[in-house]
Tab-separated table of C-alpha atoms and ligand atoms in Angstrom:
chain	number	residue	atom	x	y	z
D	98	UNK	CA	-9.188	6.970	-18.287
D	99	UNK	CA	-6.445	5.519	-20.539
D	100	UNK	CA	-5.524	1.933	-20.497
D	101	UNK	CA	-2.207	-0.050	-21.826
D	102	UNK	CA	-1.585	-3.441	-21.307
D	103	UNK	CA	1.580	-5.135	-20.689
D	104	UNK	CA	1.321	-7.835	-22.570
D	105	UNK	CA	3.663	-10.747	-20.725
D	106	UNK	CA	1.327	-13.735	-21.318
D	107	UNK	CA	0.472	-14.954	-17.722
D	108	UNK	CA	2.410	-12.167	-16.123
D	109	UNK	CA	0.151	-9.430	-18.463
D	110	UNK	CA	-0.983	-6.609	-17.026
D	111	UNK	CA	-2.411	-2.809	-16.880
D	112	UNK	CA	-1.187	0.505	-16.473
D	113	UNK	CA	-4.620	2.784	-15.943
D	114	UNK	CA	-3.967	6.468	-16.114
D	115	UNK	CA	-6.213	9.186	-15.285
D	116	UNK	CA	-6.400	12.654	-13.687
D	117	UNK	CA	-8.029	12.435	-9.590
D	118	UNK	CA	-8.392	8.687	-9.816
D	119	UNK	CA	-7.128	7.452	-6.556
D	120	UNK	CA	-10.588	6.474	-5.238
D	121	UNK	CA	-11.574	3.813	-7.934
D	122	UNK	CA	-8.469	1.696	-6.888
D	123	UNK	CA	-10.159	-0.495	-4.471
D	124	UNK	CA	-12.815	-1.724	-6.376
D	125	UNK	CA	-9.999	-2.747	-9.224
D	126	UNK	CA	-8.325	-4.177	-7.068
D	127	UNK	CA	-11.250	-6.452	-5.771
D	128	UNK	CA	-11.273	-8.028	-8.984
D	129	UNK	CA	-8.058	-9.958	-8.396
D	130	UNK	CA	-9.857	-12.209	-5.967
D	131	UNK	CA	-7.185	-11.440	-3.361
D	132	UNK	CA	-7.162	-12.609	0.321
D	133	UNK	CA	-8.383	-9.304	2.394
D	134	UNK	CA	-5.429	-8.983	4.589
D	135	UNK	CA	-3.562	-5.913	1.945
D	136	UNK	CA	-1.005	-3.591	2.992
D	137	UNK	CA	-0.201	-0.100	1.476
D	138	UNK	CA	3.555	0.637	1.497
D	139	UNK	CA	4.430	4.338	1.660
D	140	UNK	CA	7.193	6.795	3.296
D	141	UNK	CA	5.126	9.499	5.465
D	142	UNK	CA	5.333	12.485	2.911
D	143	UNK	CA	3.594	10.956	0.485
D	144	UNK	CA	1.307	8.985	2.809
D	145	UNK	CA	0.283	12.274	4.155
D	146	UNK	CA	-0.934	13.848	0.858
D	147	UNK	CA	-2.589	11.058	-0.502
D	148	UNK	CA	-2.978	8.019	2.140
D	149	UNK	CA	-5.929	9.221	3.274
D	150	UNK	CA	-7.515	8.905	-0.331
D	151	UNK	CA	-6.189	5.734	-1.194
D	152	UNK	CA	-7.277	4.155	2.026
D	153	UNK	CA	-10.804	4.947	1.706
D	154	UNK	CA	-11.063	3.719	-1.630
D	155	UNK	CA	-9.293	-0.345	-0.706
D	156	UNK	CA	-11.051	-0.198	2.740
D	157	UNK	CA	-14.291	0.444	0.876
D	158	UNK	CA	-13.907	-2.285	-1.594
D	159	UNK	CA	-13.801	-4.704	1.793
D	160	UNK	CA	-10.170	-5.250	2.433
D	161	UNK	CA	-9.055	-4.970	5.901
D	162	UNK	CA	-5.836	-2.379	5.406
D	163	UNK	CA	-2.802	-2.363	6.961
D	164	UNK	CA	-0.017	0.439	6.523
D	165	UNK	CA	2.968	0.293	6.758
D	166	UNK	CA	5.608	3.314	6.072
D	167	UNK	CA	9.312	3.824	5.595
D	168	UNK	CA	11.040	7.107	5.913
D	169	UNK	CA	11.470	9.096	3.021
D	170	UNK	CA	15.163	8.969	1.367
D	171	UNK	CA	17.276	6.351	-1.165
D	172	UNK	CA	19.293	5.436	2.320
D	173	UNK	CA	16.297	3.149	3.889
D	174	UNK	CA	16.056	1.444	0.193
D	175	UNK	CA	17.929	-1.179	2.174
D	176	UNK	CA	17.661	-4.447	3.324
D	177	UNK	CA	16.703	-3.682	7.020
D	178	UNK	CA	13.738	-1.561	5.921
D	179	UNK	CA	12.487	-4.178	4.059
D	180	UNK	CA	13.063	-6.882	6.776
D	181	UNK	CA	11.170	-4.414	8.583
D	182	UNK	CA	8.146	-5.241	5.701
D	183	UNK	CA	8.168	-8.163	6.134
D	184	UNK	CA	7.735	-7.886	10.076
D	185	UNK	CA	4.694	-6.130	9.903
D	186	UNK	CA	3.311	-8.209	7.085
D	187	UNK	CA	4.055	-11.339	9.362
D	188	UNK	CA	2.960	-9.693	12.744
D	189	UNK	CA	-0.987	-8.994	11.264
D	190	UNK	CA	-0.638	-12.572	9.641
D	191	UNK	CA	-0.971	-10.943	6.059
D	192	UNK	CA	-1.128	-14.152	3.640
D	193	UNK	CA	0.218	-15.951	-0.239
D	194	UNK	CA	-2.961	-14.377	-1.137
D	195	UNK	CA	-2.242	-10.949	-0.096
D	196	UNK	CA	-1.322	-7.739	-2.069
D	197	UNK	CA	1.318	-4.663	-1.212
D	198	UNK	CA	-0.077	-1.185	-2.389
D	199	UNK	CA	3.493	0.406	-3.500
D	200	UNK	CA	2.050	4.364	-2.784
D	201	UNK	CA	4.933	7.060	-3.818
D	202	UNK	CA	8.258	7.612	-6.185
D	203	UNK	CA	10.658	5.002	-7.721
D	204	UNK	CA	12.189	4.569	-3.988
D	205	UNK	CA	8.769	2.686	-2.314
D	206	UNK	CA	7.910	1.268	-5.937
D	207	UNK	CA	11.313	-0.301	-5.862
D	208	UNK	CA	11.208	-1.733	-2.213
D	209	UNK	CA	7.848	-2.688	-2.226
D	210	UNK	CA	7.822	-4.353	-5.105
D	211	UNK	CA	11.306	-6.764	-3.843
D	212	UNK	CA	9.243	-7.164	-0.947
D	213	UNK	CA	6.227	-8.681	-2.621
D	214	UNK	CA	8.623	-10.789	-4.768
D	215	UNK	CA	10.006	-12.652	-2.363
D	216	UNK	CA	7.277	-12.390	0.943
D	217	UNK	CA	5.868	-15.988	1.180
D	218	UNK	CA	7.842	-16.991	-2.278
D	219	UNK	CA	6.008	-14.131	-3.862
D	220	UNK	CA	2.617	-12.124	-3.677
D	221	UNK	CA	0.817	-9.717	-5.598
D	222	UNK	CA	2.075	-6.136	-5.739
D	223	UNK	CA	-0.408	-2.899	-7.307
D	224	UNK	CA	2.398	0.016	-8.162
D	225	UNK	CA	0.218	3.644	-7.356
D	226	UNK	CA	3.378	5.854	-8.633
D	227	UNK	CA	3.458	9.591	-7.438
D	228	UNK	CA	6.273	10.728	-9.075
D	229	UNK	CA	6.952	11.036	-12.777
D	230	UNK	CA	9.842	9.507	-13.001
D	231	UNK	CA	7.968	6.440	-11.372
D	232	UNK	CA	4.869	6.913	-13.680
D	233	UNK	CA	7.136	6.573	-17.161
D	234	UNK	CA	9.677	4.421	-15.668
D	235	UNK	CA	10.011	2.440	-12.390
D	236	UNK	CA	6.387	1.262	-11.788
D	237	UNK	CA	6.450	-0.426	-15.265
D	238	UNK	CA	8.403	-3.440	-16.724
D	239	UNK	CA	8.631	-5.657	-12.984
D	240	UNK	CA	12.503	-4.596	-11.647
D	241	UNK	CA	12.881	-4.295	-8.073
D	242	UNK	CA	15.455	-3.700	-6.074
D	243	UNK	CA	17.253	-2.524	-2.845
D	244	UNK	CA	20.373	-0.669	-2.598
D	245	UNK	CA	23.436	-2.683	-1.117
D	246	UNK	CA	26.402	-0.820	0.741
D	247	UNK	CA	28.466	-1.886	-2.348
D	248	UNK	CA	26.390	-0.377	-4.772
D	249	UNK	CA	23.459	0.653	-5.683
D	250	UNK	CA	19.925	-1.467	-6.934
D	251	UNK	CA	22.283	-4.713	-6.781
D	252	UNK	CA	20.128	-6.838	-4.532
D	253	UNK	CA	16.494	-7.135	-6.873
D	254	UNK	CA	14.042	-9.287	-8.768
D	255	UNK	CA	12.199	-9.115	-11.532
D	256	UNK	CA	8.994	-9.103	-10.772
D	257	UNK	CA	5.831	-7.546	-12.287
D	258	UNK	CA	3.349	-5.584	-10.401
D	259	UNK	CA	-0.826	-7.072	-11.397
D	260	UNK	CA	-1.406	-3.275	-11.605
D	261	UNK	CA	-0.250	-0.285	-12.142
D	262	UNK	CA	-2.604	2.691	-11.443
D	263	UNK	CA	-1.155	6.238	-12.461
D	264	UNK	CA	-3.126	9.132	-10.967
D	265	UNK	CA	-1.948	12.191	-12.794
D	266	UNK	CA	-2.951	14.631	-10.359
D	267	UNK	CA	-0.481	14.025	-8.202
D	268	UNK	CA	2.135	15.469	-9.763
D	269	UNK	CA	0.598	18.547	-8.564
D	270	UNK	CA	2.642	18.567	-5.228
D	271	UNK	CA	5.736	17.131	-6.814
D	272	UNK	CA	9.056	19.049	-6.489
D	273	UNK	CA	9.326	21.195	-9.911
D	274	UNK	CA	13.063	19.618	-9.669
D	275	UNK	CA	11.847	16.076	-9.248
D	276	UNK	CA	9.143	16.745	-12.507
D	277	UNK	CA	12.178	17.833	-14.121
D	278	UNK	CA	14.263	14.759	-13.835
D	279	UNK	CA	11.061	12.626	-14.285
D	280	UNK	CA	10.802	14.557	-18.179
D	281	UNK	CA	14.518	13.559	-18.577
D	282	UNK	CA	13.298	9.839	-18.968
D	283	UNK	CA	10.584	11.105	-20.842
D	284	UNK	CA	13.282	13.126	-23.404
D	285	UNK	CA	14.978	9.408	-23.432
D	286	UNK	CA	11.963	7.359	-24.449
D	287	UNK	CA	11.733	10.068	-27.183
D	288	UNK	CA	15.337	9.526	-28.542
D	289	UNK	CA	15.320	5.631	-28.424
D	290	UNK	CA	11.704	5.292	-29.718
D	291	UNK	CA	9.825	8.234	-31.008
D	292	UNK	CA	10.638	10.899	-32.783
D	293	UNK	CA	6.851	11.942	-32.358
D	294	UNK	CA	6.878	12.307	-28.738
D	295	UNK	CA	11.003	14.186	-28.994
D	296	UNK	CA	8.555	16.687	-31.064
D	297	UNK	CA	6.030	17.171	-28.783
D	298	UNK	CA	8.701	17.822	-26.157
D	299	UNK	CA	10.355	20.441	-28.267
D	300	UNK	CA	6.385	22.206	-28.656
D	301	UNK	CA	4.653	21.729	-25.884
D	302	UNK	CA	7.045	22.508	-22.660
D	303	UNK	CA	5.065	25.588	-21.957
D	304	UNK	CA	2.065	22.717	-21.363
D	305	UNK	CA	4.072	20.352	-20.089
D	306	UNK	CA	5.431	22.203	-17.177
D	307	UNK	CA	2.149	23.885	-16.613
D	308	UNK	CA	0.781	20.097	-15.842
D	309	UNK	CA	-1.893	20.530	-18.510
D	310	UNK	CA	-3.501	17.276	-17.993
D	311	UNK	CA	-3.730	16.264	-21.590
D	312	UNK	CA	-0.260	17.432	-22.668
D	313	UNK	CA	0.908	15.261	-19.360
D	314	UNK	CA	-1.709	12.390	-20.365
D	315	UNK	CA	0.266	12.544	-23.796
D	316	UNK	CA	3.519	11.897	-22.604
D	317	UNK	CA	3.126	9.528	-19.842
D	318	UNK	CA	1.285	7.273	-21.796
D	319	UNK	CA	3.286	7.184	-25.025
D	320	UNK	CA	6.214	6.584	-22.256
D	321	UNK	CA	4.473	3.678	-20.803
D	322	UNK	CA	3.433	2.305	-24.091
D	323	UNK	CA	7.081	2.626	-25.366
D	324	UNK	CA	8.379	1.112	-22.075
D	325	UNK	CA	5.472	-2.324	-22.497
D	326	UNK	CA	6.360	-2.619	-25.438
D	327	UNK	CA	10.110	-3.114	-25.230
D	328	UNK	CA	9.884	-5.638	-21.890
D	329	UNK	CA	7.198	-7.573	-23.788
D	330	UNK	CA	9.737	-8.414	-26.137
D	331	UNK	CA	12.621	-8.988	-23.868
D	332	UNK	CA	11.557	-8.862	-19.994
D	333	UNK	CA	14.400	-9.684	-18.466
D	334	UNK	CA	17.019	-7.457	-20.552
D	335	UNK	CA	18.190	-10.171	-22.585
D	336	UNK	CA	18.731	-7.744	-25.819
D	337	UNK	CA	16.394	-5.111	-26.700
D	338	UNK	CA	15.431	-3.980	-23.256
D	339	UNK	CA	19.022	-2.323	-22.906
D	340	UNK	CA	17.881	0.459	-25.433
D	341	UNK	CA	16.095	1.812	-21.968
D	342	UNK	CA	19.480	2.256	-20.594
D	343	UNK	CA	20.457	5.229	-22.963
D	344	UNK	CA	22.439	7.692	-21.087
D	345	UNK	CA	22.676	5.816	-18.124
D	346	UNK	CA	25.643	4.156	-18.305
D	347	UNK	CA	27.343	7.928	-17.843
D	348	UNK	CA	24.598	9.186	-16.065
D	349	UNK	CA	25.163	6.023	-13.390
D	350	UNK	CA	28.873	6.708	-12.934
D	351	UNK	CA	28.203	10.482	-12.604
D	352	UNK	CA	25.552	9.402	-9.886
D	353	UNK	CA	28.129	7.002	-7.848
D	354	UNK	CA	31.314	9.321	-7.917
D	355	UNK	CA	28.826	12.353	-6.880
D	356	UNK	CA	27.934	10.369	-4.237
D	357	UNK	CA	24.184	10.292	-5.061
D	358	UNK	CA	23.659	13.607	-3.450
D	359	UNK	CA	24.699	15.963	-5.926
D	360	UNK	CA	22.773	14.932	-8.885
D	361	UNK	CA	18.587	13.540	-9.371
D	362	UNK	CA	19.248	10.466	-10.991
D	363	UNK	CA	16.928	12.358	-14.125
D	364	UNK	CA	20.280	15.148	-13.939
D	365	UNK	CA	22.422	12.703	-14.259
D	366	UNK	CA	20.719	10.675	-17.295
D	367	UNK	CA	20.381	13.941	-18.707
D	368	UNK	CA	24.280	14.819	-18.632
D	369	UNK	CA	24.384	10.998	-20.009
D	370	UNK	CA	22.327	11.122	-22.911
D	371	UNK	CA	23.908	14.354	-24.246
D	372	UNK	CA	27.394	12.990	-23.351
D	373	UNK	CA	26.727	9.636	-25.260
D	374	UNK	CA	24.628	11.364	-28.213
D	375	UNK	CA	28.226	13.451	-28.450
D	376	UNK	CA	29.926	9.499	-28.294
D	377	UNK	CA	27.682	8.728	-31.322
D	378	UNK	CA	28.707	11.666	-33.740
D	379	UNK	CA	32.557	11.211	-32.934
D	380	UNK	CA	31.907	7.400	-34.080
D	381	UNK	CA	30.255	8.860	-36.841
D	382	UNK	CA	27.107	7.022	-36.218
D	383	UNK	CA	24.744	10.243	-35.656
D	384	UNK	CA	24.640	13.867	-37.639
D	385	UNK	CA	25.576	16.947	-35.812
D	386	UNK	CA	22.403	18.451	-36.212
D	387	UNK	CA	20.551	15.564	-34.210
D	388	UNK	CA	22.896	15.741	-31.282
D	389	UNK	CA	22.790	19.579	-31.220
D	390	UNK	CA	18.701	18.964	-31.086
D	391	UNK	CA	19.471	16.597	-28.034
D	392	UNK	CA	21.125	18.847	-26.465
D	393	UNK	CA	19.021	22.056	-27.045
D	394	UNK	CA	16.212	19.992	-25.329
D	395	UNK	CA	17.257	19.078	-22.368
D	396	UNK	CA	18.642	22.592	-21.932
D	397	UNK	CA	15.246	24.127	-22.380
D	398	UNK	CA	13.815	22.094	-19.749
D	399	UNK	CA	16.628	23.349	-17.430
D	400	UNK	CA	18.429	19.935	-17.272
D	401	UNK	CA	21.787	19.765	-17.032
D	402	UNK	CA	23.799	18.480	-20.213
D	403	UNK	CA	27.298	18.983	-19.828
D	404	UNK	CA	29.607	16.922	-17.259
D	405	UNK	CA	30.568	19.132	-14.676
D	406	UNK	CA	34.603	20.498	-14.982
D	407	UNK	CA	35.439	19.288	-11.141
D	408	UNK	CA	34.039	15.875	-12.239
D	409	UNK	CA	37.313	13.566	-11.984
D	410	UNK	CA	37.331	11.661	-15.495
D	411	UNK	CA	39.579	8.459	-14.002
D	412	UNK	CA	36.766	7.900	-11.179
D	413	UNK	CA	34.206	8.132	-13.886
D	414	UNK	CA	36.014	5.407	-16.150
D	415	UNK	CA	36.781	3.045	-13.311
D	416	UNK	CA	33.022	3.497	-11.556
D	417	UNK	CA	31.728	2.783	-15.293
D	418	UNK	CA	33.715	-0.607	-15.198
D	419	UNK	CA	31.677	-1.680	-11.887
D	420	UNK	CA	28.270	-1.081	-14.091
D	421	UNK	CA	26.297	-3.606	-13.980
D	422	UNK	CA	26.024	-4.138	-17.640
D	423	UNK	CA	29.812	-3.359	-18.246
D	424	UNK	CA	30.397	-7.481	-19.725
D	425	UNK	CA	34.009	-8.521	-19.007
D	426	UNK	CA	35.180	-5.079	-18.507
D	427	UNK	CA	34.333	-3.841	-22.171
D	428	UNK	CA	31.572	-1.305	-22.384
D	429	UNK	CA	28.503	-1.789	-24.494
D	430	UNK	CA	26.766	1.830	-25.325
D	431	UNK	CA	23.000	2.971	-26.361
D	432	UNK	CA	23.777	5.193	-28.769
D	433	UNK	CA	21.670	7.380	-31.080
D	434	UNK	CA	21.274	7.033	-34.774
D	435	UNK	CA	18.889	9.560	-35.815
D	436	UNK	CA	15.721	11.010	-32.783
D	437	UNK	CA	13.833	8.162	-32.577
D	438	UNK	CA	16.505	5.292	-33.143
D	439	UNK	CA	19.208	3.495	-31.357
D	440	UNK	CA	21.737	0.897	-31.430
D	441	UNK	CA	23.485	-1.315	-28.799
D	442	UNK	CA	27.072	-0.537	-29.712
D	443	UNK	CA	29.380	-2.951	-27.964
D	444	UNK	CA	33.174	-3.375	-27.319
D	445	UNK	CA	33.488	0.769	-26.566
D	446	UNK	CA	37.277	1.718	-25.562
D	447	UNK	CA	38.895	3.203	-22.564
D	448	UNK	CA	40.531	5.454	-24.742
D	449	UNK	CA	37.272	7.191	-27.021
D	450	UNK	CA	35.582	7.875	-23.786
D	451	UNK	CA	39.003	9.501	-22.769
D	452	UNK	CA	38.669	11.131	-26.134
D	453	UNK	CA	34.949	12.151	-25.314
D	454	UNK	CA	35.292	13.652	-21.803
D	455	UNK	CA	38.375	15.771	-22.812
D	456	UNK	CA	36.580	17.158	-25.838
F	734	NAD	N1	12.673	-0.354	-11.010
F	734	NAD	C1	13.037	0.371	-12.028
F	734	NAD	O1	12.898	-0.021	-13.183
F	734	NAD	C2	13.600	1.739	-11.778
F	734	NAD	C3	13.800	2.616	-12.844
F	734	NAD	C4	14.254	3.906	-12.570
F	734	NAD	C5	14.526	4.292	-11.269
F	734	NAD	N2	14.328	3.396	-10.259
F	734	NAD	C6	14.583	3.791	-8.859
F	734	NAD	O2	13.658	4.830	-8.534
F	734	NAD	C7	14.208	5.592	-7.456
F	734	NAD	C8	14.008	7.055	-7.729
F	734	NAD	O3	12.623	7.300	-7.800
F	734	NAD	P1	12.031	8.770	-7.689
F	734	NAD	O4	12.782	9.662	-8.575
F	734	NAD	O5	10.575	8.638	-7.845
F	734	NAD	O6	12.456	9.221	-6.228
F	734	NAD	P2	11.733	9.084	-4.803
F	734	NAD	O7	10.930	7.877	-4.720
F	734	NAD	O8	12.816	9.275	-3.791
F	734	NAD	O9	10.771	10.354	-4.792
F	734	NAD	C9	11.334	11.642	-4.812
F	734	NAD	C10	10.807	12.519	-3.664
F	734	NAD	O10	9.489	12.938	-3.993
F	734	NAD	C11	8.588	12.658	-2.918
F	734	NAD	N3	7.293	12.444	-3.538
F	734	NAD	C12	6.857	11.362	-4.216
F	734	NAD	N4	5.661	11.604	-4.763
F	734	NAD	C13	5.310	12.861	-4.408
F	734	NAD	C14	4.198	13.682	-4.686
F	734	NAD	N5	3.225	13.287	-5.508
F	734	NAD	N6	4.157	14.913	-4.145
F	734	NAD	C15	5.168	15.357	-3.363
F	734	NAD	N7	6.274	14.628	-3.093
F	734	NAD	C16	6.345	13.409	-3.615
F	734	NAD	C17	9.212	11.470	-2.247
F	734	NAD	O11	8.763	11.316	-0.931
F	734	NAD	C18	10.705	11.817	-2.348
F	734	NAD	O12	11.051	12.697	-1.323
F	734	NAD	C19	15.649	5.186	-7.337
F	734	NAD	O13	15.799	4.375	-6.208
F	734	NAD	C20	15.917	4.373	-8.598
F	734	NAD	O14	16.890	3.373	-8.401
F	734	NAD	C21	13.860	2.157	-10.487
């Protein structure tokens, strides 16, 4: 099994990855010295796959399990479902001592984790992530958040998980189209960080999307170890952590005037990152070459990386000014220097991205 740790002094942690390792999470967990009222989170598709597993292992290790499950879909990442948490944790008397098992994609991690943050002022919360996209990105670095009928992951927290335990193997049932947008945050942490694991992309996709385990092993941990290391240096997105948010800022409006239902949010990073790799080069920041090497992997993995021609450009512009990290209406852009580097460009006009969408 590989190990990284988060290091975030008292808030430190583990991510433990390994290939059919779902029953040596309870005893793990036992070594927190938590209470043993714990609940597993899930939404019944995942629960059915792997609950079973998962159970065994915590109710072995002594706790005395609850479950409780959501249904599966972004729409209950919502308040009410996690009042409804809370409920259950309340009604079997679960306690500050307590831990939430978050078991499935970015959508439970997410919930789960807001839920832990603020149950009783705060308790413990273990991240098992079942997608990829979870695995590189969402279990790690301690956001949560629920969706608000204004917009999307605006009600959250920051707060990290004690553990995160990444079993490999269960990418196995995933979606081949939710692997795909999982390796489009995997292509990212390759652009900002590593030009290493942008070549190991480029070589190995024949491995990759066979889910050889080592090839897999590969990139999710030099994902997670790219992803500790920036929020150990800047956990709550002060500076540095922003460099995560490459090809989001485009991929984010694309998501919200699409309605969330066209687009994986992976798709729509990937239209991003090409789209804002193309920003770089016309500010003269990046060579052609690079952005044409961008671009020619995300297309092999079948990702999408051009905006779509029905896309309206003014909803885009005005739906980018509601960002969350748009600061007093100017934009501030990740943009690529070279594979493997980026900078935070700030004070980006109206009138480039006019430029950049009508090229
Ligand atoms: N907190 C963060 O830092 C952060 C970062 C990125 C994304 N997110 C959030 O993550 C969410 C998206 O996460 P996601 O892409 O994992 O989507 P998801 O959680 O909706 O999972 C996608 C689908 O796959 C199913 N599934 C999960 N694991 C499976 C498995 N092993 N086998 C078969 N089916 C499986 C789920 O039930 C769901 O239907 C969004 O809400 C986004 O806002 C959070």
């Amino acid at each position: 099994m590989e190990k990284i740790r988060v290091e975030l002094a008292e808030r430190s942690y583990d991510i433990s990855i390994g290939s059919n390792i779902l029953e040596g999470i309870g005893d793990n967990v036992k070594l927190f010295g938590l209470s043993p009222k714990i609940a597993i989170v899930s939404n019944p598709t995942v629960f059915s796959l792997y609950g079973e597993h998962l159970s065994a292992s915590v109710k072995k290790a002594g706790f005395d399990l609850l479950t409780v499950t959501i249904p599966d879909g972004e729409e209950y990442k919502d308040l009410l479902w996690v009042e409804h948490i809370y409920d259950e944790l309340l009604k079997h008397k679960l306690d500050r001592s307590s831990a939430l098992i978050a078991l499935g994609g970015g959508v439970i991690g997410d919930i789960t984790g807001f839920a832990a943050s603020t149950y009783m002022r705060g308790i413990s919360c273990i991240q098992v992530p079942t997608t990829l996209l979870a695995q590189v990105d969402s279990s790690v670095g301690g956001k949560t958040g629920v969706n608000h009928k204004l917009g999307k992951n605006m009600i959250g927290t920051f707060w990290q998980p004690r553990l995160v335990w990444i079993d490999i193997a269960t990418l196995k049932t995933l979606l081949r189209k939710e692997l795909l947008a999982g390796l489009a945050e995997v292509i990212k942490y390759g652009i900002i960080y590593d030009e290493k694991l942008f070549e190991f992309l480029e070589f190995n996709r024949k491995k990759i999307l066979n889910l050889d385990s080592n090839a897999l092993t590969f990139i999710i941990k030099r994902s997670c170890e790219i992803k500790a290391n920036v929020v150990s240096k800047d956990e709550r997105e002060s500076g540095l952590r922003s460099i995560l948010n490459y090809g989001h800022t485009i991929g984010h409006a694309i998501e919200t005037v699409t309605g969330y239902t066209r687009f994986l949010h992976g798709e729509a990073v990937a239209i991003g990152m090409c789209l804002e790799a193309r920003l770089s080069r016309m500010l003269n920041l990046i060579d052609k070459g690079q952005v044409s090497k961008i671009k020619a992997v995300v297309d092999s993995y079948g990702l999408p990386s051009e905006m779509p021609a029905d896309i309206d450009m003014n909803s885009i512009l005005s739906s980018m000014q509601l960002d969350k990290k748009a600061v007093a209406g100017k934009l501030k852009f990740i943009l690529p220097e070279k594979i493997g580097r980026v900078k935070i460009q700030k004070g980006i006009t109206e009138r480039s991205l006019r430029e950049l969408f009508e090229s």
